[in-house]
Amino acid sequence: MNVYADALVNGILLGLVYGLAAMGLALIWGVMKVINLSHGAFITLGMFLSYVVFESLHFPPYISVFLAIVVGLIAGVITYFTALHRVLNAGELSTLLSTYSVSLIIVGILMFLFATTPKALNLGMNIFTAKIIAAAFSFVFSLVLYYFLYKTDTGMAIRAVSQHPDASKLMGIDTVKILAFSFGLGVALAMAAGNLISMIFPFSVLSGGLYELKSFVICVIGGLGNPLGAIVGGIVLGILENVFGLFVNQGIVPFVEFTILLLILLYKPQGLLGGH
């Protein structure tokens, strides 16, 4: 495999994992119109859940990822009722500050427990194999989310609330439960992504911020509020990082990524796949 094909394959594999990380952010924005600034902290929480389970029980991340989904769903629902529900209609600044506070609490607790020392999992496999496994799980989770949103009653209720909350309430949908579940689902996706990322890269308590920024870029590329667009955006970003990085210094790649973010916001704000 030549170096360009290798970079392309690596970009697609990594992009699928990036896409999974961004799907939670896109889902929460699409349903609740909330920019979740605790997204990166929950990704970090998924990384450290993977670390603790691997070190204590020797379960690899592709097994503990299911635990991450359950823990993330519960943590997301609790976070919704404790930090978001009361301020949901109080304006964007209130929800921004509320989710940012949640982020600070999570990072503070993790820093108390693990300090900022980088961690890495010794899984006994090479990086390329780890990328294939992580990408395969991301792809399957994306298909499951698509089926859930478009083929189940709860999924259709989520889509209805995202499009017209008041009409959904008149149709008998319990919008509070749907919003809480949607936030929990978004957090579960973030923690699952963090769990899978821990297979590929070293991480620390502060790693989530980087993936949160990538998630914002991916959401804008794929379409704000479109979870499936996040997969497309993730693949675009992954290919850009790996292929474009062959021609320029890697330090320039983030500059290019955020330039693309700015151009899309200016000239195609609905993203490649639109907002729904």
Short mmCIF file of C-alpha atoms in Angstrom, two decimals:
data_model
loop_
_atom_site.label_atom_id
_atom_site.label_comp_id
_atom_site.label_asym_id
_atom_site.label_seq_id
_atom_site.Cartn_x
_atom_site.Cartn_y
_atom_site.Cartn_z
CA MET A 1 0.00 0.00 0.00
CA ASN A 2 1.55 3.30 -1.02
CA VAL A 3 1.78 6.21 1.33
CA TYR A 4 -1.22 8.07 -0.16
CA ALA A 5 -3.55 5.09 -0.01
CA ASP A 6 -2.33 4.40 3.51
CA ALA A 7 -3.10 7.98 4.54
CA LEU A 8 -6.54 7.80 2.90
CA VAL A 9 -7.48 4.57 4.69
CA ASN A 10 -6.19 5.90 8.01
CA GLY A 11 -8.14 9.11 7.45
CA ILE A 12 -11.40 7.24 6.84
CA LEU A 13 -10.90 4.99 9.87
CA LEU A 14 -10.05 7.90 12.13
CA GLY A 15 -12.86 9.97 10.60
CA LEU A 16 -15.45 7.38 11.59
CA VAL A 17 -14.32 7.64 15.21
CA TYR A 18 -14.30 11.45 15.03
CA GLY A 19 -17.78 11.26 13.53
CA LEU A 20 -19.07 9.18 16.45
CA ALA A 21 -17.62 11.76 18.85
CA ALA A 22 -19.45 14.56 17.01
CA MET A 23 -22.78 12.71 16.68
CA GLY A 24 -23.63 13.32 20.32
CA LEU A 25 -22.99 17.06 19.96
CA ALA A 26 -25.05 17.19 16.75
CA LEU A 27 -27.93 15.24 18.30
CA ILE A 28 -28.16 17.52 21.34
CA TRP A 29 -28.03 20.65 19.18
CA GLY A 30 -30.56 19.23 16.73
CA VAL A 31 -33.10 18.33 19.41
CA MET A 32 -32.54 20.94 22.12
CA LYS A 33 -30.69 23.79 20.36
CA VAL A 34 -28.10 23.58 23.15
CA ILE A 35 -24.37 23.93 22.52
CA ASN A 36 -23.06 21.37 24.96
CA LEU A 37 -19.77 22.69 26.34
CA SER A 38 -19.46 19.61 28.56
CA HIS A 39 -19.11 17.42 25.45
CA GLY A 40 -15.31 17.23 25.67
CA ALA A 41 -15.43 16.46 29.40
CA PHE A 42 -17.73 13.50 28.75
CA ILE A 43 -15.37 12.27 26.00
CA THR A 44 -12.58 12.41 28.59
CA LEU A 45 -14.80 10.58 31.08
CA GLY A 46 -15.23 7.81 28.49
CA MET A 47 -11.45 7.59 28.11
CA PHE A 48 -10.86 7.22 31.84
CA LEU A 49 -13.71 4.75 32.24
CA SER A 50 -11.92 2.65 29.63
CA TYR A 51 -8.64 3.09 31.52
CA VAL A 52 -10.09 2.08 34.91
CA VAL A 53 -11.92 -0.96 33.53
CA PHE A 54 -8.84 -2.10 31.60
CA GLU A 55 -6.48 -1.65 34.56
CA SER A 56 -8.79 -3.25 37.13
CA LEU A 57 -10.68 -5.91 35.16
CA HIS A 58 -8.47 -6.24 32.03
CA PHE A 59 -11.48 -5.69 29.78
CA PRO A 60 -10.40 -3.98 26.51
CA PRO A 61 -12.22 -0.84 25.32
CA TYR A 62 -14.21 -2.72 22.67
CA ILE A 63 -15.94 -4.49 25.57
CA SER A 64 -16.10 -1.64 28.06
CA VAL A 65 -17.61 0.60 25.36
CA PHE A 66 -21.00 -0.95 26.14
CA LEU A 67 -20.55 0.00 29.79
CA ALA A 68 -19.62 3.52 28.64
CA ILE A 69 -22.90 3.79 26.73
CA VAL A 70 -24.95 2.76 29.79
CA VAL A 71 -23.02 5.05 32.16
CA GLY A 72 -23.20 7.90 29.64
CA LEU A 73 -26.95 7.54 29.20
CA ILE A 74 -27.54 7.63 32.95
CA ALA A 75 -25.06 10.48 33.50
CA GLY A 76 -26.63 12.47 30.66
CA VAL A 77 -30.17 12.13 32.01
CA ILE A 78 -28.99 13.14 35.52
CA THR A 79 -27.10 16.10 34.05
CA TYR A 80 -30.16 17.20 32.11
CA PHE A 81 -32.40 17.31 35.19
CA THR A 82 -29.79 18.85 37.51
CA ALA A 83 -28.10 21.38 35.21
CA LEU A 84 -30.19 22.02 32.10
CA HIS A 85 -33.91 21.56 32.60
CA ARG A 86 -34.43 24.74 34.61
CA VAL A 87 -32.41 26.95 32.25
CA LEU A 88 -33.42 25.41 28.94
CA ASN A 89 -35.71 28.30 28.02
CA ALA A 90 -33.64 31.00 29.72
CA GLY A 91 -31.48 31.79 26.69
CA GLU A 92 -28.36 30.41 25.06
CA LEU A 93 -25.98 32.09 27.53
CA SER A 94 -27.58 30.24 30.45
CA THR A 95 -27.25 26.83 28.80
CA LEU A 96 -23.68 27.62 27.73
CA LEU A 97 -22.69 28.54 31.28
CA SER A 98 -24.54 25.58 32.72
CA THR A 99 -22.88 22.99 30.46
CA TYR A 100 -19.51 24.71 30.91
CA SER A 101 -19.95 24.38 34.69
CA VAL A 102 -20.64 20.67 34.25
CA SER A 103 -17.45 20.43 32.20
CA LEU A 104 -15.41 22.12 34.94
CA ILE A 105 -16.86 19.79 37.59
CA ILE A 106 -16.04 16.64 35.60
CA VAL A 107 -12.52 17.80 34.70
CA GLY A 108 -11.90 18.90 38.28
CA ILE A 109 -12.90 15.50 39.67
CA LEU A 110 -10.81 13.65 37.07
CA MET A 111 -7.83 15.90 37.77
CA PHE A 112 -8.16 15.19 41.51
CA LEU A 113 -8.22 11.43 40.84
CA PHE A 114 -5.69 11.08 38.00
CA ALA A 115 -3.74 14.39 37.86
CA THR A 116 -2.68 15.44 34.36
CA THR A 117 -0.30 12.56 33.73
CA PRO A 118 -0.89 11.10 30.24
CA LYS A 119 -2.29 7.58 30.13
CA ALA A 120 -2.14 4.91 27.43
CA LEU A 121 -3.57 1.43 27.13
CA ASN A 122 -1.25 -1.43 26.26
CA LEU A 123 -3.69 -3.65 24.35
CA GLY A 124 -1.08 -5.80 22.65
CA MET A 125 -2.12 -4.78 19.13
CA ASN A 126 -0.73 -2.35 16.58
CA ILE A 127 -2.29 1.07 16.02
CA PHE A 128 -3.75 0.18 12.62
CA THR A 129 -5.64 -2.80 14.07
CA ALA A 130 -6.90 -0.61 16.91
CA LYS A 131 -8.14 1.95 14.35
CA ILE A 132 -9.97 -0.75 12.38
CA ILE A 133 -11.74 -2.04 15.52
CA ALA A 134 -12.61 1.48 16.73
CA ALA A 135 -13.88 2.48 13.26
CA ALA A 136 -15.95 -0.72 12.95
CA PHE A 137 -17.64 -0.03 16.28
CA SER A 138 -18.26 3.60 15.27
CA PHE A 139 -19.81 2.48 11.97
CA VAL A 140 -22.09 -0.05 13.67
CA PHE A 141 -23.15 2.47 16.32
CA SER A 142 -23.98 4.96 13.54
CA LEU A 143 -26.19 2.40 11.79
CA VAL A 144 -27.92 1.56 15.07
CA LEU A 145 -28.53 5.27 15.74
CA TYR A 146 -29.94 5.72 12.22
CA TYR A 147 -32.30 2.78 12.71
CA PHE A 148 -33.30 4.06 16.15
CA LEU A 149 -34.06 7.59 14.95
CA TYR A 150 -35.96 6.62 11.79
CA LYS A 151 -37.57 3.24 12.56
CA THR A 152 -38.62 3.32 16.22
CA ASP A 153 -41.41 5.22 17.98
CA THR A 154 -38.98 6.85 20.43
CA GLY A 155 -36.70 7.89 17.58
CA MET A 156 -39.58 9.44 15.68
CA ALA A 157 -40.66 11.23 18.88
CA ILE A 158 -37.13 12.68 19.16
CA ARG A 159 -37.31 13.90 15.56
CA ALA A 160 -40.77 15.35 16.15
CA VAL A 161 -39.63 17.26 19.24
CA SER A 162 -36.59 18.55 17.34
CA GLN A 163 -38.82 19.95 14.59
CA HIS A 164 -41.77 21.31 16.59
CA PRO A 165 -41.78 20.90 20.40
CA ASP A 166 -45.17 22.56 20.96
CA ALA A 167 -46.96 20.48 18.33
CA SER A 168 -45.29 17.35 19.75
CA LYS A 169 -46.64 18.19 23.20
CA LEU A 170 -50.15 18.61 21.76
CA MET A 171 -49.81 15.19 20.13
CA GLY A 172 -49.23 13.63 23.56
CA ILE A 173 -45.44 13.29 23.49
CA ASP A 174 -43.79 13.79 26.89
CA THR A 175 -41.25 16.35 25.69
CA VAL A 176 -39.40 16.52 29.02
CA LYS A 177 -38.64 12.81 28.94
CA ILE A 178 -37.67 12.99 25.27
CA LEU A 179 -35.30 15.91 25.89
CA ALA A 180 -33.74 14.17 28.90
CA PHE A 181 -33.31 10.95 26.92
CA SER A 182 -31.85 12.84 23.95
CA PHE A 183 -29.27 14.55 26.14
CA GLY A 184 -28.45 11.18 27.72
CA LEU A 185 -28.07 9.63 24.29
CA GLY A 186 -25.74 12.44 23.20
CA VAL A 187 -23.59 11.96 26.29
CA ALA A 188 -23.57 8.18 25.76
CA LEU A 189 -22.23 8.68 22.23
CA ALA A 190 -19.55 11.06 23.53
CA MET A 191 -18.41 8.58 26.19
CA ALA A 192 -18.45 5.70 23.70
CA ALA A 193 -16.25 7.75 21.36
CA GLY A 194 -13.86 8.59 24.21
CA ASN A 195 -13.70 4.92 25.11
CA LEU A 196 -12.77 3.97 21.53
CA ILE A 197 -10.30 6.85 21.13
CA SER A 198 -8.42 5.52 24.18
CA MET A 199 -7.54 2.49 22.03
CA ILE A 200 -5.70 4.67 19.52
CA PHE A 201 -4.15 7.68 21.24
CA PRO A 202 -2.64 8.46 24.65
CA PHE A 203 -4.89 10.72 26.67
CA SER A 204 -5.00 12.91 29.74
CA VAL A 205 -7.62 14.76 31.75
CA LEU A 206 -7.30 17.69 29.32
CA SER A 207 -7.64 15.68 26.10
CA GLY A 208 -11.39 16.17 25.74
CA GLY A 209 -11.04 19.83 24.74
CA LEU A 210 -9.26 18.89 21.50
CA TYR A 211 -11.97 16.43 20.49
CA GLU A 212 -14.68 18.90 21.45
CA LEU A 213 -13.18 21.43 19.02
CA LYS A 214 -12.96 18.77 16.31
CA SER A 215 -16.59 17.88 16.99
CA PHE A 216 -17.65 21.49 16.42
CA VAL A 217 -15.80 21.56 13.09
CA ILE A 218 -17.32 18.21 12.07
CA CYS A 219 -20.85 19.32 12.98
CA VAL A 220 -20.52 22.45 10.86
CA ILE A 221 -19.09 20.50 7.90
CA GLY A 222 -21.74 17.78 8.05
CA GLY A 223 -24.66 20.00 9.01
CA LEU A 224 -25.54 21.45 12.40
CA GLY A 225 -27.99 19.22 14.22
CA ASN A 226 -27.62 16.33 11.75
CA PRO A 227 -26.16 13.25 13.55
CA LEU A 228 -25.58 11.39 10.28
CA GLY A 229 -23.94 14.44 8.75
CA ALA A 230 -21.47 14.18 11.61
CA ILE A 231 -20.17 10.91 10.16
CA VAL A 232 -19.63 12.58 6.78
CA GLY A 233 -17.94 15.55 8.46
CA GLY A 234 -15.80 13.20 10.53
CA ILE A 235 -14.57 11.35 7.44
CA VAL A 236 -13.81 14.66 5.69
CA LEU A 237 -11.82 15.85 8.71
CA GLY A 238 -10.01 12.52 9.09
CA ILE A 239 -8.97 12.48 5.43
CA LEU A 240 -7.92 16.12 5.62
CA GLU A 241 -5.71 15.47 8.65
CA ASN A 242 -4.04 12.39 7.18
CA VAL A 243 -3.76 13.17 3.46
CA PHE A 244 -3.23 16.93 3.63
CA GLY A 245 -0.76 16.33 6.44
CA LEU A 246 1.51 14.54 3.94
CA PHE A 247 2.12 17.78 2.06
CA VAL A 248 2.38 20.35 4.84
CA ASN A 249 3.63 20.59 8.39
CA GLN A 250 1.13 18.91 10.76
CA GLY A 251 1.08 22.11 12.80
CA ILE A 252 -0.68 23.88 9.91
CA VAL A 253 -3.51 21.34 9.68
CA PRO A 254 -5.60 22.85 12.55
CA PHE A 255 -5.29 26.25 10.87
CA VAL A 256 -6.69 24.74 7.65
CA GLU A 257 -9.47 22.94 9.55
CA PHE A 258 -10.69 26.12 11.23
CA THR A 259 -10.36 28.09 8.00
CA ILE A 260 -12.69 25.54 6.38
CA LEU A 261 -15.01 25.91 9.37
CA LEU A 262 -15.14 29.67 8.84
CA LEU A 263 -15.71 29.36 5.07
CA ILE A 264 -18.57 26.88 5.52
CA LEU A 265 -20.20 29.12 8.13
CA LEU A 266 -19.96 32.05 5.72
CA TYR A 267 -20.98 30.38 2.44
CA LYS A 268 -22.80 27.12 3.30
CA PRO A 269 -23.96 27.44 6.93
CA GLN A 270 -26.34 24.48 6.57
CA GLY A 271 -23.33 22.17 6.03
CA LEU A 272 -22.92 19.43 3.43
CA LEU A 273 -26.04 17.44 4.42
CA GLY A 274 -28.19 20.19 5.89
CA GLY A 275 -29.41 20.58 9.44
CA HIS A 276 -31.80 17.61 9.68
#
